[in-house]
PDB file of C-alpha atoms in Angstrom:
ATOM      1  CA  UNK C   1     -19.709  -4.367   6.987  1.00 64.00           C
ATOM      2  CA  UNK C   2     -20.038  -8.087   7.813  1.00 70.00           C
ATOM      3  CA  UNK C   3     -18.092  -7.879  11.117  1.00 76.00           C
ATOM      4  CA  UNK C   4     -17.378  -5.306  13.788  1.00 80.00           C
ATOM      5  CA  UNK C   5     -13.702  -5.613  12.862  1.00 82.00           C
ATOM      6  CA  UNK C   6     -12.938  -3.156  10.092  1.00 80.00           C
ATOM      7  CA  UNK C   7      -9.404  -2.933   8.696  1.00 79.00           C
ATOM      8  CA  UNK C   8      -8.150   0.614   8.226  1.00 74.00           C
ATOM      9  CA  UNK C   9      -4.915   0.315   6.313  1.00 70.00           C
ATOM     10  CA  UNK C  10      -2.307   2.852   7.268  1.00 67.00           C
ATOM     11  CA  UNK C  11       0.398   4.165   5.034  1.00 61.00           C
ATOM     12  CA  UNK C  12       0.981   6.529   2.200  1.00 59.00           C
ATOM     13  CA  UNK C  13       2.310   5.844  -1.229  1.00 55.00           C
ATOM     14  CA  UNK C  14       4.561   8.872  -1.365  1.00 58.00           C
ATOM     15  CA  UNK C  15       5.292   9.489   2.309  1.00 64.00           C
ATOM     16  CA  UNK C  16       8.446   8.139   3.936  1.00 64.00           C
ATOM     17  CA  UNK C  17       7.341   9.112   7.455  1.00 69.00           C
ATOM     18  CA  UNK C  18       3.527   9.280   7.715  1.00 69.00           C
ATOM     19  CA  UNK C  19       1.777  10.610  10.794  1.00 72.00           C
ATOM     20  CA  UNK C  20       0.723   8.170  13.503  1.00 76.00           C
ATOM     21  CA  UNK C  21      -3.039   7.455  13.268  1.00 75.00           C
ATOM     22  CA  UNK C  22      -3.106   6.084  16.823  1.00 78.00           C
ATOM     23  CA  UNK C  23      -2.069   9.508  18.098  1.00 80.00           C
ATOM     24  CA  UNK C  24      -4.889  11.189  16.147  1.00 78.00           C
ATOM     25  CA  UNK C  25      -7.422   8.663  17.425  1.00 78.00           C
ATOM     26  CA  UNK C  26      -6.316   9.195  21.034  1.00 80.00           C
ATOM     27  CA  UNK C  27      -6.598  12.979  20.686  1.00 83.00           C
ATOM     28  CA  UNK C  28      -9.975  12.947  18.915  1.00 82.00           C
ATOM     29  CA  UNK C  29     -13.072  13.953  20.842  1.00 82.00           C
ATOM     30  CA  UNK C  30     -16.568  12.587  20.488  1.00 84.00           C
ATOM     31  CA  UNK C  31     -15.626   9.066  19.400  1.00 82.00           C
ATOM     32  CA  UNK C  32     -17.777   6.316  20.853  1.00 84.00           C
ATOM     33  CA  UNK C  33     -15.730   4.752  23.697  1.00 82.00           C
ATOM     34  CA  UNK C  34     -16.817   1.295  22.513  1.00 83.00           C
ATOM     35  CA  UNK C  35     -14.688   1.802  19.401  1.00 82.00           C
ATOM     36  CA  UNK C  36     -11.123   0.625  19.793  1.00 82.00           C
ATOM     37  CA  UNK C  37      -8.253   1.078  17.438  1.00 81.00           C
ATOM     38  CA  UNK C  38      -5.515  -1.540  17.370  1.00 82.00           C
ATOM     39  CA  UNK C  39      -2.309  -1.365  15.377  1.00 82.00           C
ATOM     40  CA  UNK C  40      -1.566  -4.701  13.755  1.00 84.00           C
ATOM     41  CA  UNK C  41      -0.525  -6.359  10.520  1.00 84.00           C
ATOM     42  CA  UNK C  42      -2.844  -7.665   7.788  1.00 85.00           C
ATOM     43  CA  UNK C  43      -1.896 -11.253   8.702  1.00 91.00           C
ATOM     44  CA  UNK C  44      -2.651 -10.694  12.397  1.00 91.00           C
ATOM     45  CA  UNK C  45      -5.983  -9.070  11.494  1.00 89.00           C
ATOM     46  CA  UNK C  46      -6.983 -12.132   9.472  1.00 89.00           C
ATOM     47  CA  UNK C  47      -5.956 -14.427  12.342  1.00 92.00           C
ATOM     48  CA  UNK C  48      -8.068 -12.337  14.754  1.00 90.00           C
ATOM     49  CA  UNK C  49     -11.159 -12.533  12.539  1.00 87.00           C
ATOM     50  CA  UNK C  50     -10.679 -16.263  11.853  1.00 88.00           C
ATOM     51  CA  UNK C  51     -10.296 -16.992  15.572  1.00 91.00           C
ATOM     52  CA  UNK C  52     -13.758 -15.560  16.158  1.00 87.00           C
ATOM     53  CA  UNK C  53     -15.169 -18.276  13.823  1.00 82.00           C
ATOM     54  CA  UNK C  54     -17.744 -15.987  12.293  1.00 84.00           C
ATOM     55  CA  UNK C  55     -20.067 -17.056   9.524  1.00 85.00           C
ATOM     56  CA  UNK C  56     -19.023 -14.571   6.870  1.00 82.00           C
ATOM     57  CA  UNK C  57     -20.590 -14.198   3.438  1.00 82.00           C
ATOM     58  CA  UNK C  58     -18.650 -15.322   0.388  1.00 82.00           C
ATOM     59  CA  UNK C  59     -18.374 -12.560  -2.180  1.00 76.00           C
ATOM     60  CA  UNK C  60     -17.694 -13.477  -5.794  1.00 79.00           C
ATOM     61  CA  UNK C  61     -17.374 -11.639  -9.059  1.00 73.00           C
ATOM     62  CA  UNK C  62     -16.070  -8.136  -9.610  1.00 66.00           C
ATOM     63  CA  UNK C  63     -15.173  -6.477  -6.338  1.00 64.00           C
ATOM     64  CA  UNK C  64     -15.030  -2.915  -7.579  1.00 64.00           C
ATOM     65  CA  UNK C  65     -18.449  -1.608  -6.573  1.00 64.00           C
ATOM     66  CA  UNK C  66     -16.883   1.314  -4.745  1.00 62.00           C
ATOM     67  CA  UNK C  67     -19.033   0.606  -1.681  1.00 64.00           C
ATOM     68  CA  UNK C  68     -16.067   0.178   0.673  1.00 58.00           C
ATOM     69  CA  UNK C  69     -13.352   1.844  -1.335  1.00 59.00           C
ATOM     70  CA  UNK C  70     -12.848   3.895  -4.437  1.00 58.00           C
ATOM     71  CA  UNK C  71     -11.708   2.105  -7.560  1.00 58.00           C
ATOM     72  CA  UNK C  72     -10.582   3.359 -10.925  1.00 57.00           C
ATOM     73  CA  UNK C  73     -11.414   0.757 -13.583  1.00 57.00           C
ATOM     74  CA  UNK C  74      -9.854   1.247 -16.979  1.00 54.00           C
ATOM     75  CA  UNK C  75      -6.749   3.080 -15.757  1.00 52.00           C
ATOM     76  CA  UNK C  76      -4.303   0.430 -16.934  1.00 56.00           C
ATOM     77  CA  UNK C  77      -3.515   2.504 -20.016  1.00 59.00           C
ATOM     78  CA  UNK C  78      -3.620   5.994 -18.480  1.00 73.00           C
ATOM     79  CA  UNK C  79      -0.464   8.096 -18.809  1.00 83.00           C
ATOM     80  CA  UNK C  80       1.319   5.407 -20.763  1.00 87.00           C
ATOM     81  CA  UNK C  81       4.429   7.560 -21.081  1.00 91.00           C
ATOM     82  CA  UNK C  82       5.040   7.064 -17.330  1.00 91.00           C
ATOM     83  CA  UNK C  83       5.103   3.309 -17.813  1.00 91.00           C
ATOM     84  CA  UNK C  84       7.585   3.698 -20.677  1.00 94.00           C
ATOM     85  CA  UNK C  85       9.778   5.978 -18.560  1.00 96.00           C
ATOM     86  CA  UNK C  86       9.605   3.497 -15.662  1.00 95.00           C
ATOM     87  CA  UNK C  87      10.685   0.653 -17.939  1.00 96.00           C
ATOM     88  CA  UNK C  88      13.502   2.647 -19.512  1.00 98.00           C
ATOM     89  CA  UNK C  89      14.883   3.755 -16.138  1.00 98.00           C
ATOM     90  CA  UNK C  90      14.709   0.287 -14.594  1.00 98.00           C
ATOM     91  CA  UNK C  91      16.272  -1.272 -17.697  1.00 98.00           C
ATOM     92  CA  UNK C  92      19.114   1.242 -17.743  1.00 98.00           C
ATOM     93  CA  UNK C  93      19.760   0.971 -14.007  1.00 98.00           C
ATOM     94  CA  UNK C  94      19.529  -2.787 -13.521  1.00 98.00           C
ATOM     95  CA  UNK C  95      20.752  -4.052 -16.906  1.00 98.00           C
ATOM     96  CA  UNK C  96      23.490  -1.533 -17.638  1.00 98.00           C
ATOM     97  CA  UNK C  97      24.480   0.874 -14.852  1.00 98.00           C
ATOM     98  CA  UNK C  98      24.856  -1.618 -12.009  1.00 98.00           C
ATOM     99  CA  UNK C  99      26.500  -4.441 -14.014  1.00 98.00           C
ATOM    100  CA  UNK C 100      28.936  -2.018 -15.645  1.00 98.00           C
ATOM    101  CA  UNK C 101      29.651  -0.412 -12.264  1.00 98.00           C
ATOM    102  CA  UNK C 102      30.613  -3.854 -10.983  1.00 98.00           C
ATOM    103  CA  UNK C 103      33.029  -4.333 -13.874  1.00 97.00           C
ATOM    104  CA  UNK C 104      34.369  -0.808 -13.344  1.00 98.00           C
ATOM    105  CA  UNK C 105      34.908  -1.644  -9.677  1.00 98.00           C
ATOM    106  CA  UNK C 106      37.091  -4.549 -10.805  1.00 96.00           C
ATOM    107  CA  UNK C 107      39.070  -1.970 -12.790  1.00 94.00           C
ATOM    108  CA  UNK C 108      39.506   0.250  -9.725  1.00 95.00           C
ATOM    109  CA  UNK C 109      36.504   2.592  -9.825  1.00 97.00           C
ATOM    110  CA  UNK C 110      34.711   2.913  -6.462  1.00 97.00           C
ATOM    111  CA  UNK C 111      31.305   1.212  -6.393  1.00 97.00           C
ATOM    112  CA  UNK C 112      28.686   3.791  -5.343  1.00 96.00           C
ATOM    113  CA  UNK C 113      26.263   1.570  -3.420  1.00 96.00           C
ATOM    114  CA  UNK C 114      24.310   4.502  -1.993  1.00 97.00           C
ATOM    115  CA  UNK C 115      23.774   6.019  -5.441  1.00 97.00           C
ATOM    116  CA  UNK C 116      22.324   2.824  -6.930  1.00 98.00           C
ATOM    117  CA  UNK C 117      20.155   2.222  -3.884  1.00 97.00           C
ATOM    118  CA  UNK C 118      18.885   5.809  -4.014  1.00 97.00           C
ATOM    119  CA  UNK C 119      17.954   5.470  -7.688  1.00 98.00           C
ATOM    120  CA  UNK C 120      16.222   2.143  -7.040  1.00 97.00           C
ATOM    121  CA  UNK C 121      14.243   3.666  -4.159  1.00 96.00           C
ATOM    122  CA  UNK C 122      13.131   6.564  -6.349  1.00 96.00           C
ATOM    123  CA  UNK C 123      11.907   4.100  -8.978  1.00 96.00           C
ATOM    124  CA  UNK C 124      10.018   2.131  -6.314  1.00 94.00           C
ATOM    125  CA  UNK C 125       8.397   5.292  -4.968  1.00 92.00           C
ATOM    126  CA  UNK C 126       7.256   6.174  -8.469  1.00 90.00           C
ATOM    127  CA  UNK C 127       5.805   2.682  -8.951  1.00 89.00           C
ATOM    128  CA  UNK C 128       3.076   2.921  -6.307  1.00 82.00           C
ATOM    129  CA  UNK C 129      -0.428   2.119  -7.465  1.00 67.00           C
ATOM    130  CA  UNK C 130      -1.999   5.595  -7.624  1.00 68.00           C
ATOM    131  CA  UNK C 131       0.975   6.981  -9.497  1.00 77.00           C
ATOM    132  CA  UNK C 132       1.984   4.434 -12.092  1.00 79.00           C
ATOM    133  CA  UNK C 133      -1.596   3.647 -13.112  1.00 76.00           C
ATOM    134  CA  UNK C 134      -2.127   7.324 -13.861  1.00 73.00           C
ATOM    135  CA  UNK C 135      -4.918   8.344 -11.475  1.00 74.00           C
ATOM    136  CA  UNK C 136      -3.045  10.851  -9.319  1.00 79.00           C
ATOM    137  CA  UNK C 137      -3.211  14.597  -9.823  1.00 81.00           C
ATOM    138  CA  UNK C 138      -1.083  16.299 -12.463  1.00 84.00           C
ATOM    139  CA  UNK C 139       1.452  17.596  -9.937  1.00 87.00           C
ATOM    140  CA  UNK C 140       2.221  14.026  -8.830  1.00 87.00           C
ATOM    141  CA  UNK C 141       2.808  12.934 -12.420  1.00 88.00           C
ATOM    142  CA  UNK C 142       4.966  15.971 -13.120  1.00 92.00           C
ATOM    143  CA  UNK C 143       7.100  15.037 -10.096  1.00 93.00           C
ATOM    144  CA  UNK C 144       7.297  11.462 -11.410  1.00 93.00           C
ATOM    145  CA  UNK C 145       8.487  12.684 -14.807  1.00 95.00           C
ATOM    146  CA  UNK C 146      11.155  14.798 -13.127  1.00 97.00           C
ATOM    147  CA  UNK C 147      12.344  11.836 -11.061  1.00 96.00           C
ATOM    148  CA  UNK C 148      12.433   9.525 -14.091  1.00 97.00           C
ATOM    149  CA  UNK C 149      14.382  12.076 -16.137  1.00 98.00           C
ATOM    150  CA  UNK C 150      16.838  12.662 -13.295  1.00 98.00           C
ATOM    151  CA  UNK C 151      17.395   8.941 -12.661  1.00 98.00           C
ATOM    152  CA  UNK C 152      17.747   8.221 -16.382  1.00 99.00           C
ATOM    153  CA  UNK C 153      20.193  11.078 -17.015  1.00 99.00           C
ATOM    154  CA  UNK C 154      22.257  10.279 -13.921  1.00 98.00           C
ATOM    155  CA  UNK C 155      22.324   6.541 -14.668  1.00 99.00           C
ATOM    156  CA  UNK C 156      23.325   7.207 -18.277  1.00 99.00           C
ATOM    157  CA  UNK C 157      26.195   9.423 -17.077  1.00 98.00           C
ATOM    158  CA  UNK C 158      27.175   6.678 -14.638  1.00 98.00           C
ATOM    159  CA  UNK C 159      27.251   4.140 -17.485  1.00 98.00           C
ATOM    160  CA  UNK C 160      29.613   6.422 -19.412  1.00 98.00           C
ATOM    161  CA  UNK C 161      31.873   6.790 -16.365  1.00 97.00           C
ATOM    162  CA  UNK C 162      31.908   3.026 -15.842  1.00 98.00           C
ATOM    163  CA  UNK C 163      32.742   2.425 -19.493  1.00 97.00           C
ATOM    164  CA  UNK C 164      35.565   4.966 -19.262  1.00 97.00           C
ATOM    165  CA  UNK C 165      36.965   3.112 -16.241  1.00 97.00           C
ATOM    166  CA  UNK C 166      36.613  -0.284 -17.923  1.00 96.00           C
ATOM    167  CA  UNK C 167      38.042   0.831 -21.270  1.00 96.00           C
ATOM    168  CA  UNK C 168      40.556   3.322 -19.887  1.00 90.00           C
ATOM    169  CA  UNK C 169      43.580   1.407 -21.147  1.00 78.00           C
ATOM    170  CA  UNK C 170      41.938   0.136 -24.311  1.00 80.00           C
TER     171      UNK C 170
END
């Protein structure tokens, strides 16, 4: 690595409350005491490295050698059905369910903010890079399918309820 400062990005795609890596580092035995672990942000890390005014190499071209991280070239078309399901759910939720719920609210139906936010969060969780590009294990994709089906079916039922509220006196 070109510097002694190595970014170790924390976080999980599918985990709302990941474990604290600082706690694991503090409890680990046999780690060289010269190694320090600092929690920071990507922007602060860049500022730290720039402040040291190092002469770093410029790397050009494809950066998917796999030397510093695994890459999965050619996955843009894997499990295409997940991308279709993602589109259909987002389209139904944001173009139909929420706008019609707003009109139904004007007609007296309660607006279920938590429900729409929950569905949107589920869609965002399904959209993380290892999932939507199709390189996760089968169980992850099966869970994604279940979530998409549930969101789609629930949003479609919500559209029908909103239409009933809007057209109730029609």
